[in-house]
PDB file of C-alpha atoms in Angstrom:
ATOM      1  CA  MET A  69     -62.488  72.137 187.377  1.00  0.00           C
ATOM      2  CA  VAL A  70     -63.667  69.374 189.725  1.00  0.00           C
ATOM      3  CA  PHE A  71     -60.391  67.487 189.468  1.00  0.00           C
ATOM      4  CA  GLY A  72     -58.459  70.728 189.999  1.00  0.00           C
ATOM      5  CA  PHE A  73     -60.533  71.578 193.074  1.00  0.00           C
ATOM      6  CA  LEU A  74     -59.810  68.151 194.554  1.00  0.00           C
ATOM      7  CA  GLU A  75     -56.117  68.715 193.961  1.00  0.00           C
ATOM      8  CA  TYR A  76     -56.362  72.134 195.621  1.00  0.00           C
ATOM      9  CA  LEU A  77     -58.010  70.593 198.696  1.00  0.00           C
ATOM     10  CA  PHE A  78     -55.996  67.396 199.133  1.00  0.00           C
ATOM     11  CA  ASN A  79     -52.788  67.677 197.057  1.00  0.00           C
ATOM     12  CA  GLN A  80     -53.041  63.996 196.118  1.00  0.00           C
ATOM     13  CA  GLY A  81     -52.416  64.273 192.397  1.00  0.00           C
ATOM     14  CA  MET A  82     -54.446  61.897 190.269  1.00  0.00           C
ATOM     15  CA  VAL A  83     -55.452  59.768 193.251  1.00  0.00           C
ATOM     16  CA  ALA A  84     -58.260  62.098 194.389  1.00  0.00           C
ATOM     17  CA  GLY A  85     -59.784  62.339 190.913  1.00  0.00           C
ATOM     18  CA  ARG A  86     -59.587  58.597 190.408  1.00  0.00           C
ATOM     19  CA  LEU A  87     -61.183  58.009 193.791  1.00  0.00           C
ATOM     20  CA  LEU A  88     -64.035  60.354 192.847  1.00  0.00           C
ATOM     21  CA  ASN A  89     -64.643  58.389 189.656  1.00  0.00           C
ATOM     22  CA  LEU A  90     -64.587  55.131 191.614  1.00  0.00           C
ATOM     23  CA  VAL A  91     -67.171  56.452 194.099  1.00  0.00           C
ATOM     24  CA  LEU A  92     -69.388  57.686 191.255  1.00  0.00           C
ATOM     25  CA  SER A  93     -69.135  54.331 189.487  1.00  0.00           C
ATOM     26  CA  LEU A  94     -70.186  52.559 192.701  1.00  0.00           C
ATOM     27  CA  GLY A  95     -73.183  54.903 192.870  1.00  0.00           C
ATOM     28  CA  ILE A  96     -74.139  53.920 189.313  1.00  0.00           C
ATOM     29  CA  VAL A  97     -73.724  50.253 190.222  1.00  0.00           C
ATOM     30  CA  ALA A  98     -76.020  50.640 193.236  1.00  0.00           C
ATOM     31  CA  THR A  99     -78.646  52.584 191.271  1.00  0.00           C
ATOM     32  CA  ILE A 100     -78.855  50.013 188.488  1.00  0.00           C
ATOM     33  CA  GLY A 101     -78.007  46.765 190.246  1.00  0.00           C
ATOM     34  CA  TRP A 102     -79.520  47.027 193.715  1.00  0.00           C
ATOM     35  CA  PRO A 103     -81.999  44.095 193.886  1.00  0.00           C
ATOM     36  CA  SER A 104     -84.966  45.971 195.342  1.00  0.00           C
ATOM     37  CA  LYS A 105     -88.399  44.439 195.795  1.00  0.00           C
ATOM     38  CA  ASP A 106     -89.600  45.860 192.473  1.00  0.00           C
ATOM     39  CA  LYS A 107     -86.487  44.945 190.480  1.00  0.00           C
ATOM     40  CA  GLY A 108     -85.637  41.549 191.937  1.00  0.00           C
ATOM     41  CA  GLY A 109     -83.011  39.542 190.096  1.00  0.00           C
ATOM     42  CA  ARG A 110     -83.577  41.649 186.976  1.00  0.00           C
ATOM     43  CA  ALA A 111     -81.400  44.367 188.496  1.00  0.00           C
ATOM     44  CA  LEU A 112     -78.401  42.040 188.776  1.00  0.00           C
ATOM     45  CA  LEU A 113     -78.807  40.978 185.151  1.00  0.00           C
ATOM     46  CA  CYS A 114     -78.891  44.636 184.114  1.00  0.00           C
ATOM     47  CA  LEU A 115     -75.746  45.279 186.134  1.00  0.00           C
ATOM     48  CA  LEU A 116     -74.055  42.361 184.408  1.00  0.00           C
ATOM     49  CA  GLY A 117     -75.121  43.857 181.085  1.00  0.00           C
ATOM     50  CA  LEU A 118     -73.473  47.136 182.068  1.00  0.00           C
ATOM     51  CA  PHE A 119     -70.275  45.303 183.049  1.00  0.00           C
ATOM     52  CA  LEU A 120     -70.221  43.688 179.602  1.00  0.00           C
ATOM     53  CA  CYS A 121     -69.509  47.169 178.276  1.00  0.00           C
ATOM     54  CA  PRO A 122     -65.788  47.091 179.102  1.00  0.00           C
ATOM     55  CA  TYR A 123     -65.428  50.857 179.249  1.00  0.00           C
ATOM     56  CA  PHE A 124     -67.460  51.088 182.435  1.00  0.00           C
ATOM     57  CA  LEU A 125     -64.870  49.197 184.472  1.00  0.00           C
ATOM     58  CA  PHE A 126     -62.011  50.701 182.466  1.00  0.00           C
ATOM     59  CA  LEU A 127     -63.046  54.311 183.144  1.00  0.00           C
ATOM     60  CA  SER A 128     -64.178  53.762 186.735  1.00  0.00           C
ATOM     61  CA  GLY A 129     -60.666  54.157 188.084  1.00  0.00           C
ATOM     62  CA  ARG A 130     -59.069  56.524 185.583  1.00  0.00           C
ATOM     63  CA  LEU A 131     -58.911  60.296 185.308  1.00  0.00           C
ATOM     64  CA  TYR A 132     -61.511  60.824 182.586  1.00  0.00           C
ATOM     65  CA  THR A 133     -64.680  62.908 182.800  1.00  0.00           C
ATOM     66  CA  GLU A 134     -67.015  60.197 181.453  1.00  0.00           C
ATOM     67  CA  MET A 135     -67.960  58.908 184.899  1.00  0.00           C
ATOM     68  CA  ILE A 136     -69.010  62.387 186.025  1.00  0.00           C
ATOM     69  CA  ALA A 137     -71.055  62.831 182.856  1.00  0.00           C
ATOM     70  CA  CYS A 138     -72.634  59.371 183.205  1.00  0.00           C
ATOM     71  CA  THR A 139     -73.622  60.158 186.783  1.00  0.00           C
ATOM     72  CA  TRP A 140     -75.409  63.362 185.758  1.00  0.00           C
ATOM     73  CA  VAL A 141     -77.144  61.561 182.893  1.00  0.00           C
ATOM     74  CA  LEU A 142     -78.312  58.856 185.280  1.00  0.00           C
ATOM     75  CA  LEU A 143     -79.588  61.455 187.758  1.00  0.00           C
ATOM     76  CA  GLY A 144     -81.313  63.280 184.927  1.00  0.00           C
ATOM     77  CA  LEU A 145     -83.093  60.118 183.825  1.00  0.00           C
ATOM     78  CA  ALA A 146     -84.013  59.192 187.404  1.00  0.00           C
ATOM     79  CA  ALA A 147     -85.605  62.617 187.890  1.00  0.00           C
ATOM     80  CA  TYR A 148     -87.334  62.407 184.497  1.00  0.00           C
ATOM     81  CA  VAL A 149     -89.060  59.088 185.187  1.00  0.00           C
ATOM     82  CA  ARG A 150     -90.225  60.525 188.514  1.00  0.00           C
ATOM     83  CA  ASP A 151     -91.714  63.598 186.784  1.00  0.00           C
ATOM     84  CA  ARG A 152     -89.175  65.977 188.358  1.00  0.00           C
ATOM     85  CA  HIS A 153     -88.578  67.645 185.020  1.00  0.00           C
ATOM     86  CA  TRP A 154     -86.737  70.796 186.099  1.00  0.00           C
ATOM     87  CA  VAL A 155     -84.489  68.800 188.420  1.00  0.00           C
ATOM     88  CA  SER A 156     -83.838  66.546 185.455  1.00  0.00           C
ATOM     89  CA  SER A 157     -83.081  69.597 183.317  1.00  0.00           C
ATOM     90  CA  LEU A 158     -80.462  70.826 185.808  1.00  0.00           C
ATOM     91  CA  ALA A 159     -78.806  67.403 185.886  1.00  0.00           C
ATOM     92  CA  PHE A 160     -78.600  67.362 182.084  1.00  0.00           C
ATOM     93  CA  VAL A 161     -77.141  70.885 182.045  1.00  0.00           C
ATOM     94  CA  LEU A 162     -74.364  69.619 184.316  1.00  0.00           C
ATOM     95  CA  ALA A 163     -73.957  66.494 182.180  1.00  0.00           C
ATOM     96  CA  ILE A 164     -73.401  68.642 179.089  1.00  0.00           C
ATOM     97  CA  ALA A 165     -70.931  70.748 181.074  1.00  0.00           C
ATOM     98  CA  SER A 166     -69.011  67.525 181.778  1.00  0.00           C
ATOM     99  CA  ARG A 167     -69.048  66.113 178.250  1.00  0.00           C
ATOM    100  CA  GLN A 168     -70.655  67.976 175.375  1.00  0.00           C
ATOM    101  CA  TYR A 169     -72.048  64.891 173.662  1.00  0.00           C
ATOM    102  CA  MET A 170     -74.389  64.351 176.630  1.00  0.00           C
ATOM    103  CA  LEU A 171     -76.549  66.791 174.652  1.00  0.00           C
ATOM    104  CA  ALA A 172     -78.056  63.707 173.016  1.00  0.00           C
ATOM    105  CA  PHE A 173     -80.056  62.741 176.103  1.00  0.00           C
ATOM    106  CA  PRO A 174     -82.075  65.895 176.853  1.00  0.00           C
ATOM    107  CA  ALA A 175     -82.488  66.453 173.103  1.00  0.00           C
ATOM    108  CA  ALA A 176     -83.928  62.945 172.755  1.00  0.00           C
ATOM    109  CA  ILE A 177     -86.329  63.410 175.685  1.00  0.00           C
ATOM    110  CA  ALA A 178     -87.451  66.823 174.401  1.00  0.00           C
ATOM    111  CA  THR A 179     -88.125  65.410 170.929  1.00  0.00           C
ATOM    112  CA  TYR A 180     -89.953  62.346 172.229  1.00  0.00           C
ATOM    113  CA  GLU A 181     -92.159  64.332 174.616  1.00  0.00           C
ATOM    114  CA  PHE A 182     -92.863  67.099 172.091  1.00  0.00           C
ATOM    115  CA  LEU A 183     -94.017  64.568 169.492  1.00  0.00           C
ATOM    116  CA  ALA A 184     -96.182  62.844 172.111  1.00  0.00           C
ATOM    117  CA  ILE A 185     -97.929  66.130 172.953  1.00  0.00           C
ATOM    118  CA  ALA A 186     -98.263  67.015 169.266  1.00  0.00           C
ATOM    119  CA  ASN A 187     -99.968  63.656 168.725  1.00  0.00           C
ATOM    120  CA  GLN A 188    -102.400  64.456 171.550  1.00  0.00           C
ATOM    121  CA  TYR A 189    -103.259  67.738 169.854  1.00  0.00           C
ATOM    122  CA  ARG A 190    -103.863  65.934 166.540  1.00  0.00           C
ATOM    123  CA  GLN A 191    -106.231  63.522 168.251  1.00  0.00           C
ATOM    124  CA  GLY A 192    -108.111  66.372 169.901  1.00  0.00           C
ATOM    125  CA  GLN A 193    -107.102  65.334 173.422  1.00  0.00           C
ATOM    126  CA  PRO A 194    -106.675  68.028 176.100  1.00  0.00           C
ATOM    127  CA  VAL A 195    -103.121  68.940 177.074  1.00  0.00           C
ATOM    128  CA  SER A 196    -102.461  70.591 180.439  1.00  0.00           C
ATOM    129  CA  THR A 197     -99.897  73.309 180.970  1.00  0.00           C
ATOM    130  CA  SER A 198     -97.878  71.039 183.264  1.00  0.00           C
ATOM    131  CA  GLN A 199     -97.528  68.485 180.466  1.00  0.00           C
ATOM    132  CA  HIS A 200     -95.501  70.978 178.442  1.00  0.00           C
ATOM    133  CA  GLN A 201     -92.799  70.790 181.116  1.00  0.00           C
ATOM    134  CA  ARG A 202     -92.039  67.298 179.862  1.00  0.00           C
ATOM    135  CA  TRP A 203     -90.502  68.664 176.652  1.00  0.00           C
ATOM    136  CA  LEU A 204     -89.740  72.248 177.681  1.00  0.00           C
ATOM    137  CA  ALA A 205     -87.410  71.330 180.581  1.00  0.00           C
ATOM    138  CA  PRO A 206     -85.132  69.036 178.522  1.00  0.00           C
ATOM    139  CA  ALA A 207     -85.241  71.556 175.662  1.00  0.00           C
ATOM    140  CA  VAL A 208     -83.874  74.215 178.007  1.00  0.00           C
ATOM    141  CA  ALA A 209     -81.133  71.796 179.087  1.00  0.00           C
ATOM    142  CA  SER A 210     -80.281  71.156 175.439  1.00  0.00           C
ATOM    143  CA  LEU A 211     -79.983  74.887 174.753  1.00  0.00           C
ATOM    144  CA  SER A 212     -77.320  75.154 177.459  1.00  0.00           C
ATOM    145  CA  PHE A 213     -74.994  73.654 174.859  1.00  0.00           C
ATOM    146  CA  LEU A 214     -75.168  76.965 172.976  1.00  0.00           C
ATOM    147  CA  GLY A 215     -73.694  78.699 176.015  1.00  0.00           C
ATOM    148  CA  TRP A 216     -70.559  76.609 175.667  1.00  0.00           C
ATOM    149  CA  VAL A 217     -70.410  77.325 171.931  1.00  0.00           C
ATOM    150  CA  ALA A 218     -70.573  81.051 172.705  1.00  0.00           C
ATOM    151  CA  LEU A 219     -67.917  80.735 175.421  1.00  0.00           C
ATOM    152  CA  PHE A 220     -65.525  78.752 173.236  1.00  0.00           C
ATOM    153  CA  GLY A 221     -66.240  80.705 170.064  1.00  0.00           C
ATOM    154  CA  GLY A 222     -67.050  77.392 168.370  1.00  0.00           C
ATOM    155  CA  LEU A 223     -67.655  73.760 169.244  1.00  0.00           C
ATOM    156  CA  ALA A 224     -64.441  73.701 171.292  1.00  0.00           C
ATOM    157  CA  PRO A 225     -61.668  76.105 172.313  1.00  0.00           C
ATOM    158  CA  ALA A 226     -59.394  76.876 169.395  1.00  0.00           C
ATOM    159  CA  ASP A 227     -56.285  75.611 171.217  1.00  0.00           C
ATOM    160  CA  ALA A 228     -58.052  72.325 171.996  1.00  0.00           C
ATOM    161  CA  ILE A 229     -58.446  71.520 168.300  1.00  0.00           C
ATOM    162  CA  ALA A 230     -54.855  70.523 167.678  1.00  0.00           C
ATOM    163  CA  ASP A 231     -53.265  69.319 164.465  1.00  0.00           C
ATOM    164  CA  LYS A 232     -53.930  65.720 165.466  1.00  0.00           C
ATOM    165  CA  SER A 233     -57.686  66.339 165.638  1.00  0.00           C
ATOM    166  CA  PRO A 234     -59.670  64.849 162.740  1.00  0.00           C
ATOM    167  CA  ASP A 235     -60.651  67.179 159.916  1.00  0.00           C
ATOM    168  CA  VAL A 236     -64.340  66.884 160.817  1.00  0.00           C
ATOM    169  CA  GLN A 237     -63.650  68.722 164.082  1.00  0.00           C
ATOM    170  CA  LYS A 238     -61.700  71.531 162.443  1.00  0.00           C
ATOM    171  CA  SER A 239     -64.710  72.825 160.524  1.00  0.00           C
ATOM    172  CA  THR A 240     -68.027  73.654 162.187  1.00  0.00           C
ATOM    173  CA  LEU A 241     -70.139  72.443 159.252  1.00  0.00           C
ATOM    174  CA  ALA A 242     -68.121  69.321 158.358  1.00  0.00           C
ATOM    175  CA  LEU A 243     -69.769  65.927 158.934  1.00  0.00           C
ATOM    176  CA  THR A 244     -68.740  62.295 158.542  1.00  0.00           C
ATOM    177  CA  PRO A 245     -72.003  60.336 158.158  1.00  0.00           C
ATOM    178  CA  GLY A 246     -70.092  57.071 158.290  1.00  0.00           C
ATOM    179  CA  GLY A 247     -69.354  57.773 161.944  1.00  0.00           C
ATOM    180  CA  ALA A 248     -73.041  57.243 162.692  1.00  0.00           C
ATOM    181  CA  ILE A 249     -72.767  53.716 161.256  1.00  0.00           C
ATOM    182  CA  ASN A 250     -69.792  53.053 163.509  1.00  0.00           C
ATOM    183  CA  PHE A 251     -71.781  54.183 166.533  1.00  0.00           C
ATOM    184  CA  LEU A 252     -74.783  52.016 165.643  1.00  0.00           C
ATOM    185  CA  ALA A 253     -72.371  49.083 165.410  1.00  0.00           C
ATOM    186  CA  PHE A 254     -70.967  49.906 168.847  1.00  0.00           C
ATOM    187  CA  VAL A 255     -74.511  49.847 170.250  1.00  0.00           C
ATOM    188  CA  GLY A 256     -75.088  46.484 168.617  1.00  0.00           C
ATOM    189  CA  ALA A 257     -71.931  45.036 170.154  1.00  0.00           C
ATOM    190  CA  TYR A 258     -72.192  46.509 173.656  1.00  0.00           C
ATOM    191  CA  ILE A 259     -75.953  46.739 174.233  1.00  0.00           C
ATOM    192  CA  VAL A 260     -78.056  44.699 171.800  1.00  0.00           C
ATOM    193  CA  ILE A 261     -76.081  41.449 171.941  1.00  0.00           C
ATOM    194  CA  PRO A 262     -75.681  41.498 175.764  1.00  0.00           C
ATOM    195  CA  GLU A 263     -79.406  42.206 176.136  1.00  0.00           C
ATOM    196  CA  PHE A 264     -80.223  39.256 173.861  1.00  0.00           C
ATOM    197  CA  LEU A 265     -77.978  36.940 175.878  1.00  0.00           C
ATOM    198  CA  LEU A 266     -79.276  38.083 179.276  1.00  0.00           C
ATOM    199  CA  PHE A 267     -82.959  38.590 178.409  1.00  0.00           C
ATOM    200  CA  ARG A 268     -83.840  36.062 175.758  1.00  0.00           C
ATOM    201  CA  PRO A 269     -86.863  37.299 173.740  1.00  0.00           C
ATOM    202  CA  THR A 270     -89.894  35.042 173.637  1.00  0.00           C
ATOM    203  CA  ALA A 271     -90.721  33.430 170.287  1.00  0.00           C
ATOM    204  CA  PRO A 272     -88.078  35.232 168.164  1.00  0.00           C
ATOM    205  CA  LEU A 273     -88.973  33.231 165.041  1.00  0.00           C
ATOM    206  CA  GLN A 274     -92.607  34.243 165.356  1.00  0.00           C
ATOM    207  CA  THR A 275     -91.542  37.876 165.678  1.00  0.00           C
ATOM    208  CA  LEU A 276     -89.399  37.500 162.574  1.00  0.00           C
ATOM    209  CA  ARG A 277     -92.314  36.074 160.560  1.00  0.00           C
ATOM    210  CA  HIS A 278     -94.581  38.881 161.723  1.00  0.00           C
ATOM    211  CA  HIS A 279     -92.171  41.734 160.973  1.00  0.00           C
ATOM    212  CA  TRP A 280     -90.092  40.333 158.104  1.00  0.00           C
ATOM    213  CA  GLN A 281     -91.204  42.920 155.554  1.00  0.00           C
ATOM    214  CA  LYS A 282     -90.383  45.832 157.859  1.00  0.00           C
ATOM    215  CA  TRP A 283     -87.054  44.303 158.827  1.00  0.00           C
ATOM    216  CA  LEU A 284     -86.160  43.625 155.182  1.00  0.00           C
ATOM    217  CA  LEU A 285     -86.841  47.273 154.354  1.00  0.00           C
ATOM    218  CA  ILE A 286     -84.641  48.379 157.257  1.00  0.00           C
ATOM    219  CA  ALA A 287     -81.840  46.029 156.162  1.00  0.00           C
ATOM    220  CA  ALA A 288     -81.983  47.246 152.564  1.00  0.00           C
ATOM    221  CA  SER A 289     -82.083  50.912 153.589  1.00  0.00           C
ATOM    222  CA  LEU A 290     -79.138  50.509 155.955  1.00  0.00           C
ATOM    223  CA  LEU A 291     -77.155  48.726 153.226  1.00  0.00           C
ATOM    224  CA  VAL A 292     -77.707  51.642 150.852  1.00  0.00           C
ATOM    225  CA  VAL A 293     -76.609  54.100 153.547  1.00  0.00           C
ATOM    226  CA  CYS A 294     -73.481  52.015 154.253  1.00  0.00           C
ATOM    227  CA  LEU A 295     -72.589  51.930 150.552  1.00  0.00           C
ATOM    228  CA  VAL A 296     -73.031  55.688 150.177  1.00  0.00           C
ATOM    229  CA  PHE A 297     -71.513  56.574 153.569  1.00  0.00           C
ATOM    230  CA  PRO A 298     -69.294  53.636 154.558  1.00  0.00           C
ATOM    231  CA  PRO A 299     -68.283  53.191 158.198  1.00  0.00           C
ATOM    232  CA  LEU A 300     -65.004  54.827 159.092  1.00  0.00           C
ATOM    233  CA  ASP A 301     -61.801  52.864 159.437  1.00  0.00           C
ATOM    234  CA  THR A 302     -60.754  53.778 162.960  1.00  0.00           C
ATOM    235  CA  PRO A 303     -57.732  52.821 165.057  1.00  0.00           C
ATOM    236  CA  TYR A 304     -59.512  53.712 168.295  1.00  0.00           C
ATOM    237  CA  GLY A 305     -61.017  51.374 170.859  1.00  0.00           C
ATOM    238  CA  ASN A 306     -61.699  47.651 171.018  1.00  0.00           C
ATOM    239  CA  MET A 307     -63.790  47.582 167.844  1.00  0.00           C
ATOM    240  CA  GLY A 308     -60.949  49.239 165.973  1.00  0.00           C
ATOM    241  CA  LYS A 309     -58.596  46.513 167.178  1.00  0.00           C
ATOM    242  CA  VAL A 310     -61.022  43.814 166.016  1.00  0.00           C
ATOM    243  CA  ALA A 311     -61.311  45.518 162.626  1.00  0.00           C
ATOM    244  CA  ASP A 312     -57.512  45.525 162.319  1.00  0.00           C
ATOM    245  CA  LEU A 313     -57.523  41.731 162.655  1.00  0.00           C
ATOM    246  CA  LEU A 314     -59.800  41.273 159.646  1.00  0.00           C
ATOM    247  CA  PRO A 315     -57.898  40.568 156.419  1.00  0.00           C
ATOM    248  CA  PHE A 316     -59.711  42.994 154.081  1.00  0.00           C
ATOM    249  CA  TYR A 317     -62.047  45.964 154.243  1.00  0.00           C
ATOM    250  CA  GLY A 318     -65.059  44.072 152.933  1.00  0.00           C
ATOM    251  CA  LEU A 319     -65.142  42.031 156.144  1.00  0.00           C
ATOM    252  CA  VAL A 320     -64.733  45.194 158.223  1.00  0.00           C
ATOM    253  CA  MET A 321     -67.717  46.768 156.496  1.00  0.00           C
ATOM    254  CA  ALA A 322     -69.728  43.556 156.918  1.00  0.00           C
ATOM    255  CA  MET A 323     -68.959  43.552 160.641  1.00  0.00           C
ATOM    256  CA  TYR A 324     -70.060  47.147 161.095  1.00  0.00           C
ATOM    257  CA  TYR A 325     -73.129  46.646 158.898  1.00  0.00           C
ATOM    258  CA  GLY A 326     -74.217  43.504 160.733  1.00  0.00           C
ATOM    259  CA  LEU A 327     -73.872  45.057 164.179  1.00  0.00           C
ATOM    260  CA  ALA A 328     -75.531  48.300 163.072  1.00  0.00           C
ATOM    261  CA  LEU A 329     -78.398  46.281 161.612  1.00  0.00           C
ATOM    262  CA  LEU A 330     -78.955  44.583 164.963  1.00  0.00           C
ATOM    263  CA  THR A 331     -79.305  48.034 166.522  1.00  0.00           C
ATOM    264  CA  CYS A 332     -81.706  49.266 163.846  1.00  0.00           C
ATOM    265  CA  LEU A 333     -83.905  46.177 164.195  1.00  0.00           C
ATOM    266  CA  ARG A 334     -83.901  46.248 167.995  1.00  0.00           C
ATOM    267  CA  PHE A 335     -84.759  49.936 168.250  1.00  0.00           C
ATOM    268  CA  ALA A 336     -86.999  50.325 165.204  1.00  0.00           C
ATOM    269  CA  LYS A 337     -89.954  51.579 167.255  1.00  0.00           C
ATOM    270  CA  PRO A 338     -89.905  55.407 167.629  1.00  0.00           C
ATOM    271  CA  ASP A 339     -89.812  55.397 171.427  1.00  0.00           C
ATOM    272  CA  LEU A 340     -87.490  57.174 173.858  1.00  0.00           C
ATOM    273  CA  LEU A 341     -84.575  54.770 173.276  1.00  0.00           C
ATOM    274  CA  PHE A 342     -84.921  55.241 169.503  1.00  0.00           C
ATOM    275  CA  TRP A 343     -84.425  58.979 169.894  1.00  0.00           C
ATOM    276  CA  MET A 344     -81.531  58.566 172.314  1.00  0.00           C
ATOM    277  CA  ILE A 345     -79.709  56.356 169.843  1.00  0.00           C
ATOM    278  CA  THR A 346     -80.596  58.642 166.933  1.00  0.00           C
ATOM    279  CA  PHE A 347     -79.218  61.773 168.589  1.00  0.00           C
ATOM    280  CA  ASN A 348     -76.104  59.972 169.807  1.00  0.00           C
ATOM    281  CA  ALA A 349     -75.476  58.663 166.280  1.00  0.00           C
ATOM    282  CA  LEU A 350     -75.962  62.132 164.772  1.00  0.00           C
ATOM    283  CA  ILE A 351     -73.507  63.672 167.227  1.00  0.00           C
ATOM    284  CA  MET A 352     -70.973  60.969 166.398  1.00  0.00           C
ATOM    285  CA  MET A 353     -70.882  62.374 162.870  1.00  0.00           C
ATOM    286  CA  LYS A 354     -68.732  65.119 164.427  1.00  0.00           C
ATOM    287  CA  ALA A 355     -66.642  62.905 166.707  1.00  0.00           C
ATOM    288  CA  ILE A 356     -63.812  60.428 166.542  1.00  0.00           C
ATOM    289  CA  PRO A 357     -65.350  56.968 165.908  1.00  0.00           C
ATOM    290  CA  TRP A 358     -64.382  55.553 169.288  1.00  0.00           C
ATOM    291  CA  ASP A 359     -66.505  52.856 170.920  1.00  0.00           C
ATOM    292  CA  ARG A 360     -65.976  54.300 174.406  1.00  0.00           C
ATOM    293  CA  TYR A 361     -68.571  56.948 173.488  1.00  0.00           C
ATOM    294  CA  VAL A 362     -71.264  54.292 173.849  1.00  0.00           C
ATOM    295  CA  LEU A 363     -70.765  54.161 177.633  1.00  0.00           C
ATOM    296  CA  PRO A 364     -73.298  56.879 178.658  1.00  0.00           C
ATOM    297  CA  LEU A 365     -75.927  55.253 176.447  1.00  0.00           C
ATOM    298  CA  ALA A 366     -75.187  51.881 178.040  1.00  0.00           C
ATOM    299  CA  VAL A 367     -75.676  53.392 181.503  1.00  0.00           C
ATOM    300  CA  ALA A 368     -78.967  54.977 180.400  1.00  0.00           C
ATOM    301  CA  PHE A 369     -80.213  51.792 178.733  1.00  0.00           C
ATOM    302  CA  TRP A 370     -79.483  49.438 181.601  1.00  0.00           C
ATOM    303  CA  TYR A 371     -80.996  51.855 184.115  1.00  0.00           C
ATOM    304  CA  LEU A 372     -84.233  52.070 182.114  1.00  0.00           C
ATOM    305  CA  LYS A 373     -84.149  48.304 181.682  1.00  0.00           C
ATOM    306  CA  SER A 374     -83.695  47.749 185.410  1.00  0.00           C
ATOM    307  CA  ILE A 375     -86.736  49.861 186.329  1.00  0.00           C
ATOM    308  CA  ARG A 376     -88.858  48.318 183.554  1.00  0.00           C
ATOM    309  CA  TYR A 377     -89.375  51.618 181.784  1.00  0.00           C
ATOM    310  CA  PRO A 378     -92.446  51.241 179.507  1.00  0.00           C
ATOM    311  CA  GLY A 379     -91.517  49.830 176.115  1.00  0.00           C
ATOM    312  CA  ILE A 380     -87.924  49.003 177.067  1.00  0.00           C
ATOM    313  CA  ASP A 381     -88.317  45.256 176.611  1.00  0.00           C
ATOM    314  CA  ALA A 382     -87.932  43.897 173.092  1.00  0.00           C
TER     315      ALA A 382
END
């Protein structure tokens, strides 16, 4: 609708829509990478980390809706960290209207904040009425997804689910759990490794000695999941091209397992980022395993990293 309105106003074909995406991408760049007094040089490192996700630059000048969705997600997070919860909710409603899988972000915030308040109740701590806005507002944004389901009569309009669509999208209840492994691997490649290179953790060997039992359990559990629900062989995206270069499927599975393990180890603590990755991975069980779907999460991660959101550092 936005692209059509621009065409109605200016009659410039794809140029107007591409220019809008370029302007929005520059806004994201300024929000994350502007070296303010509080951020310092950290902001530029976070911006470099975002640029290491190739889909940001690739989609900044093309006629896709990801940049609009990423902008609303970023605005939603910016309002959330400033305790403007209903403003944040509106931004997430518009993000979901742009791309349905943006549902992962308000759902993650609602879950994280609800569990935090539930923990306060268990500990006998008082909870004010205003604190409930922290989970209620993103929950309302998440429920807006049901409005689109009602409008479409399903997860998407019937004529949009063409013959070339994967089988998992042709049935409402169908799932491909292996797609979640693919997504975790995409996070490992485009977020975890760049973060490690740009923000070297202090004393990594000491951390390994301290957490080796927990990490071994995570590695073993992920291996079992990969054996039961192997990652999908996908022709889409850069990771699919890399997989095509590997001589046999065992190496492909090892690549996806290794990268997914990096993600699981990095985000093992049940904080806000854990829930964002969890909900994104769950949604990817209904989507084409395409690594471009990691872009909104990369924008969210590097924004939270740039503002030093509590618990964001490894």
